[in-house]
């Protein structure tokens, strides 16, 4: 019997995972991560969030690692497991739909100065606007990262009438989106955008990519939406750009340290909206469906989408 071990949400939610898999794939044996009676050699697949370093390497017959999250740093930070084992990211329709909804909300919030009105309301102040807002068709939104989520966001923003641009590592063609790629086209891309939406993976190449100098190149009024990972943005540079007014507003869902420490200056930075890493969290049933589809495809010997590439780091 094919065996899946689960480390996602703890003992409290394990019965829910078990019930979901029992319905979707009754022939799958589903075991809890810390079950002392489970022989590691029995495990074929591991569904994980932040597995303790060394544990995956101790499963000699592991066929694939399934991340419960779209990001995989929580698995990749453990150098001990064999990179020949496929590592699959989460990224089914619900993950894409939620991310597209969040980014549409964030971009509309920046378009209509929501961070400013929120601060004025909290202070009980009736303030006047500084300038008439742009129309959505006038606002140029640049998506950094045109992967599974970036493309879904691009479709939603173009459908909502925004002028959408995108930047990726390799060349893409997406209907209705002006596409840029590679380091050599990054400056030209940024200079065309009012708002940047960060949907890059965190890698050696992307860490610290969004600096004061980059934010300074945006068109005014400018904005930033970070829904990828905190370390891609240099936090001190972001604060400086906000305080100096170079950056008109920001919607931030991810941070260097999560939960965002109570003494972080970002909580009270001007024209910032903070959300607690909630942009896209697919339901357990949706994640279970993707896991079953993936296991079935791997069992048939098929290639599966959303596979982490160790050479690229994402
Ligand atoms: P993905 O499918 O791997 O796409 C990554 C995109 O980034 C690709 O278009 C890739 O270019 C581009 N890219 C990678 N390195 C680059 C570089 N050095 N320069 C330029 N472009 C680069 O990832 P995804 O599934 O869309 O997810 C994106 C990120 O969203 C995840 O890594 C995760 O951190 C974050 N996320 C956040 C939440 C949340 O709730 N806040 C939820 C889910 C995911 P190519 O297309 O050329 O390869």
Short mmCIF file of C-alpha atoms and ligand atoms in Angstrom, two decimals:
data_model
loop_
_atom_site.label_atom_id
_atom_site.label_comp_id
_atom_site.label_asym_id
_atom_site.label_seq_id
_atom_site.Cartn_x
_atom_site.Cartn_y
_atom_site.Cartn_z
CA UNK A 1 0.00 0.00 0.00
CA UNK A 2 1.32 3.45 -0.92
CA UNK A 3 2.08 5.41 2.25
CA UNK A 4 1.79 9.18 2.77
CA UNK A 5 3.11 10.77 5.96
CA UNK A 6 1.68 14.14 6.98
CA UNK A 7 3.30 16.98 8.90
CA UNK A 8 0.91 19.87 8.32
CA UNK A 9 -1.11 21.55 11.02
CA UNK A 10 -0.27 19.17 13.87
CA UNK A 11 -2.19 16.40 15.60
CA UNK A 12 -5.34 18.51 15.92
CA UNK A 13 -5.92 18.65 12.16
CA UNK A 14 -4.46 15.26 11.23
CA UNK A 15 -7.90 13.53 11.47
CA UNK A 16 -9.21 16.00 8.88
CA UNK A 17 -6.37 15.17 6.47
CA UNK A 18 -6.99 11.47 7.04
CA UNK A 19 -10.72 11.84 6.32
CA UNK A 20 -10.06 13.87 3.16
CA UNK A 21 -7.58 11.33 1.76
CA UNK A 22 -9.86 8.43 2.74
CA UNK A 23 -12.50 9.93 0.46
CA UNK A 24 -10.23 11.02 -2.40
CA UNK A 25 -7.83 8.06 -2.50
CA UNK A 26 -9.00 5.20 -0.27
CA UNK A 27 -6.08 3.01 -1.34
CA UNK A 28 -3.58 5.47 0.25
CA UNK A 29 -2.27 4.72 3.74
CA UNK A 30 -2.06 8.05 5.60
CA UNK A 31 0.14 8.28 8.70
CA UNK A 32 1.01 11.01 11.16
CA UNK A 33 4.54 12.44 11.11
CA UNK A 34 5.41 11.60 14.72
CA UNK A 35 3.77 8.16 14.77
CA UNK A 36 6.37 6.05 16.68
CA UNK A 37 5.07 2.82 15.08
CA UNK A 38 5.79 4.02 11.52
CA UNK A 39 8.90 2.55 9.90
CA UNK A 40 10.55 5.38 7.85
CA UNK A 41 11.31 2.81 5.13
CA UNK A 42 7.52 2.43 4.56
CA UNK A 43 7.06 6.08 3.54
CA UNK A 44 6.52 6.84 -0.17
CA UNK A 45 5.33 10.45 0.02
CA UNK A 46 5.64 13.24 2.61
CA UNK A 47 3.22 16.18 2.82
CA UNK A 48 5.06 18.77 4.90
CA UNK A 49 5.31 22.19 6.47
CA UNK A 50 8.69 22.96 8.10
CA UNK A 51 9.94 19.37 8.49
CA UNK A 52 12.71 19.09 11.10
CA UNK A 53 16.14 19.00 9.37
CA UNK A 54 17.30 15.44 8.72
CA UNK A 55 13.88 13.78 8.94
CA UNK A 56 13.25 13.60 5.15
CA UNK A 57 16.78 12.26 4.58
CA UNK A 58 15.97 9.44 7.03
CA UNK A 59 13.16 8.13 4.77
CA UNK A 60 15.12 5.81 2.44
CA UNK A 61 12.28 5.06 -0.02
CA UNK A 62 10.77 8.54 -0.31
CA UNK A 63 9.43 9.13 -3.85
CA UNK A 64 8.34 12.78 -3.53
CA UNK A 65 8.05 15.64 -1.05
CA UNK A 66 4.82 17.63 -1.27
CA UNK A 67 4.92 21.13 0.22
CA UNK A 68 1.63 22.33 1.78
CA UNK A 69 2.70 25.86 0.80
CA UNK A 70 3.53 27.47 -2.54
CA UNK A 71 6.91 28.57 -1.17
CA UNK A 72 9.42 25.81 -0.46
CA UNK A 73 12.11 27.58 1.63
CA UNK A 74 10.78 25.66 4.66
CA UNK A 75 11.96 22.41 2.98
CA UNK A 76 14.93 23.68 0.97
CA UNK A 77 16.61 25.14 4.09
CA UNK A 78 17.38 21.53 5.08
CA UNK A 79 20.42 20.54 2.97
CA UNK A 80 20.27 16.85 3.96
CA UNK A 81 17.60 15.35 1.67
CA UNK A 82 18.53 14.12 -1.81
CA UNK A 83 17.79 16.73 -4.48
CA UNK A 84 16.98 13.86 -6.87
CA UNK A 85 13.67 13.43 -5.00
CA UNK A 86 10.95 15.59 -6.60
CA UNK A 87 9.76 18.47 -4.40
CA UNK A 88 6.32 19.73 -5.49
CA UNK A 89 4.91 23.17 -4.57
CA UNK A 90 1.26 23.86 -3.75
CA UNK A 91 -0.45 25.90 -6.44
CA UNK A 92 -3.85 24.66 -7.54
CA UNK A 93 -6.81 26.75 -8.69
CA UNK A 94 -7.88 27.93 -5.23
CA UNK A 95 -4.34 29.18 -4.44
CA UNK A 96 -4.29 31.12 -7.72
CA UNK A 97 -7.84 32.48 -7.28
CA UNK A 98 -7.20 33.72 -3.75
CA UNK A 99 -3.95 35.39 -4.78
CA UNK A 100 -5.65 37.11 -7.74
CA UNK A 101 -8.44 38.37 -5.43
CA UNK A 102 -5.94 39.69 -2.86
CA UNK A 103 -3.79 41.51 -5.41
CA UNK A 104 -6.84 43.06 -7.09
CA UNK A 105 -7.96 44.34 -3.65
CA UNK A 106 -4.43 45.62 -2.88
CA UNK A 107 -4.02 47.41 -6.22
CA UNK A 108 -7.48 49.01 -5.97
CA UNK A 109 -6.61 50.07 -2.40
CA UNK A 110 -3.47 51.81 -3.67
CA UNK A 111 -5.33 53.31 -6.63
CA UNK A 112 -7.91 54.87 -4.29
CA UNK A 113 -5.51 55.80 -1.42
CA UNK A 114 -7.04 53.35 1.09
CA UNK A 115 -3.99 53.43 3.46
CA UNK A 116 -4.40 57.22 3.74
CA UNK A 117 -8.15 57.11 4.43
CA UNK A 118 -7.64 54.31 6.94
CA UNK A 119 -5.11 56.41 8.89
CA UNK A 120 -7.35 59.49 8.72
CA UNK A 121 -10.33 57.51 10.03
CA UNK A 122 -8.24 56.07 12.90
CA UNK A 123 -7.26 59.66 13.83
CA UNK A 124 -10.84 60.94 13.40
CA UNK A 125 -9.69 63.41 10.74
CA UNK A 126 -11.56 64.61 7.64
CA UNK A 127 -8.66 65.10 5.23
CA UNK A 128 -8.72 66.31 1.63
CA UNK A 129 -7.16 64.36 -1.22
CA UNK A 130 -3.77 65.50 -2.47
CA UNK A 131 -4.51 64.87 -6.15
CA UNK A 132 -7.28 63.32 -8.25
CA UNK A 133 -6.85 59.53 -8.46
CA UNK A 134 -5.71 57.82 -11.63
CA UNK A 135 -8.26 55.70 -13.44
CA UNK A 136 -7.58 51.97 -13.36
CA UNK A 137 -6.88 52.13 -17.11
CA UNK A 138 -4.18 54.75 -16.43
CA UNK A 139 -2.48 52.82 -13.66
CA UNK A 140 0.45 50.70 -14.87
CA UNK A 141 0.83 47.63 -12.69
CA UNK A 142 4.05 45.63 -13.03
CA UNK A 143 4.06 42.03 -11.87
CA UNK A 144 7.50 40.74 -10.86
CA UNK A 145 7.31 36.98 -11.45
CA UNK A 146 5.07 35.50 -14.14
CA UNK A 147 4.80 31.99 -12.70
CA UNK A 148 1.73 30.09 -11.64
CA UNK A 149 0.51 32.97 -9.41
CA UNK A 150 1.88 35.91 -11.40
CA UNK A 151 0.02 34.81 -14.54
CA UNK A 152 -3.25 34.37 -12.61
CA UNK A 153 -2.83 37.86 -11.15
CA UNK A 154 -2.05 39.29 -14.61
CA UNK A 155 -5.28 37.82 -16.00
CA UNK A 156 -7.36 39.24 -13.12
CA UNK A 157 -5.80 42.73 -13.36
CA UNK A 158 -6.16 42.96 -17.15
CA UNK A 159 -9.81 41.84 -16.84
CA UNK A 160 -10.32 44.63 -14.26
CA UNK A 161 -9.01 47.18 -16.76
CA UNK A 162 -5.50 47.85 -15.43
CA UNK A 163 -2.56 48.41 -17.75
CA UNK A 164 -0.47 45.33 -16.89
CA UNK A 165 3.23 44.66 -17.39
CA UNK A 166 5.27 41.66 -16.29
CA UNK A 167 8.87 40.73 -15.62
CA UNK A 168 10.35 37.24 -15.35
CA UNK A 169 13.66 35.43 -15.70
CA UNK A 170 12.89 33.96 -19.13
CA UNK A 171 10.77 35.23 -22.00
CA UNK A 172 6.96 34.94 -21.75
CA UNK A 173 4.14 35.96 -24.07
CA UNK A 174 0.86 36.74 -22.30
CA UNK A 175 -2.08 38.30 -24.11
CA UNK A 176 -2.69 41.87 -22.97
CA UNK A 177 0.50 42.02 -20.87
CA UNK A 178 3.70 43.85 -21.85
CA UNK A 179 6.37 41.31 -20.99
CA UNK A 180 9.97 42.03 -19.96
CA UNK A 181 12.57 39.46 -18.92
CA UNK A 182 16.05 39.13 -17.52
CA UNK A 183 18.36 41.48 -15.64
CA UNK A 184 18.99 43.58 -18.74
CA UNK A 185 15.29 44.56 -19.06
CA UNK A 186 14.57 45.11 -15.37
CA UNK A 187 15.26 48.86 -15.25
CA UNK A 188 13.14 49.50 -18.37
CA UNK A 189 10.30 47.48 -16.83
CA UNK A 190 10.39 49.31 -13.48
CA UNK A 191 10.48 52.71 -15.16
CA UNK A 192 7.17 51.90 -16.91
CA UNK A 193 5.25 50.97 -13.72
CA UNK A 194 3.31 52.90 -11.07
CA UNK A 195 2.78 49.86 -8.85
CA UNK A 196 5.00 46.80 -8.43
CA UNK A 197 3.45 43.50 -7.37
CA UNK A 198 6.12 41.13 -6.10
CA UNK A 199 5.41 37.48 -6.91
CA UNK A 200 8.99 36.25 -7.19
CA UNK A 201 10.29 33.23 -5.30
CA UNK A 202 12.91 33.89 -2.62
CA UNK A 203 16.24 32.81 -4.10
CA UNK A 204 19.86 33.96 -3.99
CA UNK A 205 19.10 36.15 -7.02
CA UNK A 206 15.91 37.76 -5.67
CA UNK A 207 16.86 38.35 -2.02
CA UNK A 208 17.32 42.10 -1.50
CA UNK A 209 16.23 42.88 -5.09
CA UNK A 210 13.75 45.65 -4.22
CA UNK A 211 15.84 48.56 -2.95
CA UNK A 212 15.36 52.30 -2.46
CA UNK A 213 17.08 52.89 -5.82
CA UNK A 214 14.61 50.58 -7.57
CA UNK A 215 11.55 52.12 -5.87
CA UNK A 216 12.82 55.56 -6.85
CA UNK A 217 12.52 54.62 -10.54
CA UNK A 218 8.74 53.99 -10.38
CA UNK A 219 6.24 56.37 -11.95
CA UNK A 220 4.31 58.61 -9.56
CA UNK A 221 2.05 57.99 -7.73
CA UNK A 222 3.89 54.77 -6.95
CA UNK A 223 3.05 51.72 -4.88
CA UNK A 224 4.32 48.32 -3.81
CA UNK A 225 2.43 45.11 -3.12
CA UNK A 226 4.61 42.37 -1.59
CA UNK A 227 2.88 39.01 -1.52
CA UNK A 228 5.98 36.90 -2.18
CA UNK A 229 8.53 36.81 0.65
CA UNK A 230 9.78 39.55 3.00
CA UNK A 231 13.53 39.28 2.29
CA UNK A 232 13.04 40.18 -1.40
CA UNK A 233 12.44 43.78 -0.23
CA UNK A 234 15.13 45.65 1.73
CA UNK A 235 13.00 46.73 4.68
CA UNK A 236 15.09 49.78 5.64
CA UNK A 237 14.94 51.02 2.03
CA UNK A 238 11.16 50.53 1.93
CA UNK A 239 10.73 52.54 5.14
CA UNK A 240 12.96 55.30 3.78
CA UNK A 241 11.04 55.46 0.49
CA UNK A 242 7.73 55.71 2.37
CA UNK A 243 9.00 58.31 4.83
CA UNK A 244 10.47 60.47 2.06
CA UNK A 245 7.25 60.19 0.04
CA UNK A 246 9.01 58.56 -2.93
CA UNK A 247 6.69 55.62 -2.46
CA UNK A 248 3.05 56.67 -2.23
CA UNK A 249 1.71 53.50 -0.58
CA UNK A 250 2.37 49.83 0.15
CA UNK A 251 0.35 46.72 0.88
CA UNK A 252 2.51 44.13 2.63
CA UNK A 253 1.57 40.53 3.38
CA UNK A 254 5.04 39.07 4.00
CA UNK A 255 7.96 40.13 6.17
CA UNK A 256 11.57 39.35 7.11
CA UNK A 257 10.34 38.07 10.48
CA UNK A 258 6.89 36.54 10.85
CA UNK A 259 4.83 37.21 12.88
CA UNK A 260 5.85 40.85 12.30
CA UNK A 261 7.42 41.89 15.66
CA UNK A 262 5.29 44.29 17.72
CA UNK A 263 8.13 46.87 17.67
CA UNK A 264 8.51 46.80 13.86
CA UNK A 265 8.38 50.29 12.35
CA UNK A 266 6.31 48.88 9.51
CA UNK A 267 3.19 48.70 11.73
CA UNK A 268 3.10 52.50 11.86
CA UNK A 269 4.89 53.48 8.65
CA UNK A 270 3.00 56.07 6.60
CA UNK A 271 0.52 54.81 3.96
CA UNK A 272 1.15 51.12 4.66
CA UNK A 273 -1.42 48.37 4.99
CA UNK A 274 -0.18 45.23 6.75
CA UNK A 275 -1.84 41.83 6.49
CA UNK A 276 -0.60 38.73 8.37
CA UNK A 277 0.56 36.47 5.48
CA UNK A 278 -2.98 35.68 4.42
CA UNK A 279 -2.94 36.55 0.69
CA UNK A 280 -3.47 32.99 -0.44
CA UNK A 281 -4.20 30.05 1.82
CA UNK A 282 -5.97 27.26 -0.04
CA UNK A 283 -8.40 25.15 1.96
CA UNK A 284 -7.40 21.70 3.20
CA UNK A 285 -9.77 19.97 0.71
CA UNK A 286 -8.20 21.89 -2.22
CA UNK A 287 -4.69 20.98 -1.05
CA UNK A 288 -5.67 17.34 -0.57
CA UNK A 289 -7.05 17.26 -4.15
CA UNK A 290 -3.74 18.55 -5.53
CA UNK A 291 -1.78 16.03 -3.44
CA UNK A 292 -3.87 13.14 -4.79
CA UNK A 293 -3.56 14.36 -8.39
CA UNK A 294 0.21 14.64 -7.92
CA UNK A 295 0.61 11.20 -6.35
CA UNK A 296 -1.52 9.60 -9.08
CA UNK A 297 0.50 11.32 -11.82
CA UNK A 298 3.82 10.31 -10.23
CA UNK A 299 2.60 6.71 -9.82
CA UNK A 300 1.80 6.66 -13.56
CA UNK A 301 5.33 7.94 -14.22
CA UNK A 302 4.09 11.29 -15.60
CA UNK A 303 5.80 14.66 -15.23
CA UNK A 304 4.04 16.91 -12.71
CA UNK A 305 3.73 20.69 -12.72
CA UNK A 306 5.03 22.94 -9.90
CA UNK A 307 8.21 20.92 -9.41
CA UNK A 308 11.04 22.70 -7.61
CA UNK A 309 14.22 22.93 -9.69
CA UNK A 310 17.31 22.75 -7.42
CA UNK A 311 19.50 24.31 -10.12
CA UNK A 312 17.27 27.41 -10.34
CA UNK A 313 16.38 27.56 -6.64
CA UNK A 314 12.60 27.75 -7.28
P1 LIG B 1 6.63 30.19 -9.75
O1 LIG B 1 5.56 29.52 -10.53
O2 LIG B 1 7.86 29.44 -9.43
O3 LIG B 1 7.02 31.51 -10.53
C1 LIG B 1 8.13 32.28 -10.21
C2 LIG B 1 8.29 33.40 -11.23
O4 LIG B 1 9.38 34.23 -10.82
C3 LIG B 1 8.61 32.89 -12.64
O5 LIG B 1 7.95 33.68 -13.60
C4 LIG B 1 10.13 33.12 -12.73
O6 LIG B 1 10.61 33.36 -14.04
C5 LIG B 1 10.29 34.37 -11.90
N1 LIG B 1 11.66 34.51 -11.42
C6 LIG B 1 12.35 33.65 -10.62
N2 LIG B 1 13.59 34.11 -10.41
C7 LIG B 1 13.70 35.28 -11.10
C8 LIG B 1 14.73 36.22 -11.29
N3 LIG B 1 15.94 36.07 -10.73
N4 LIG B 1 14.48 37.28 -12.07
C9 LIG B 1 13.29 37.45 -12.66
N5 LIG B 1 12.24 36.59 -12.51
C10 LIG B 1 12.45 35.52 -11.73
O7 LIG B 1 6.05 30.73 -8.34
P2 LIG B 1 4.51 30.99 -7.94
O8 LIG B 1 3.82 29.70 -7.65
O9 LIG B 1 3.91 31.93 -8.93
O10 LIG B 1 4.71 31.71 -6.51
C11 LIG B 1 5.47 32.91 -6.37
C12 LIG B 1 5.75 33.16 -4.90
O11 LIG B 1 4.55 33.58 -4.23
C13 LIG B 1 6.15 31.91 -4.09
O12 LIG B 1 7.53 31.66 -4.24
C14 LIG B 1 5.78 32.29 -2.68
O13 LIG B 1 6.90 32.85 -2.04
C15 LIG B 1 4.73 33.38 -2.84
N6 LIG B 1 3.42 33.01 -2.23
C16 LIG B 1 2.91 33.79 -1.25
C17 LIG B 1 1.67 33.48 -0.69
C18 LIG B 1 1.06 34.39 0.35
O14 LIG B 1 0.04 34.02 0.93
N7 LIG B 1 1.59 35.57 0.58
C19 LIG B 1 0.97 32.37 -1.11
C20 LIG B 1 1.50 31.58 -2.13
C21 LIG B 1 2.75 31.91 -2.68
P3 LIG B 1 10.47 32.27 -15.23
O15 LIG B 1 8.99 32.19 -15.54
O16 LIG B 1 11.25 32.84 -16.32
O17 LIG B 1 11.00 30.97 -14.66
#
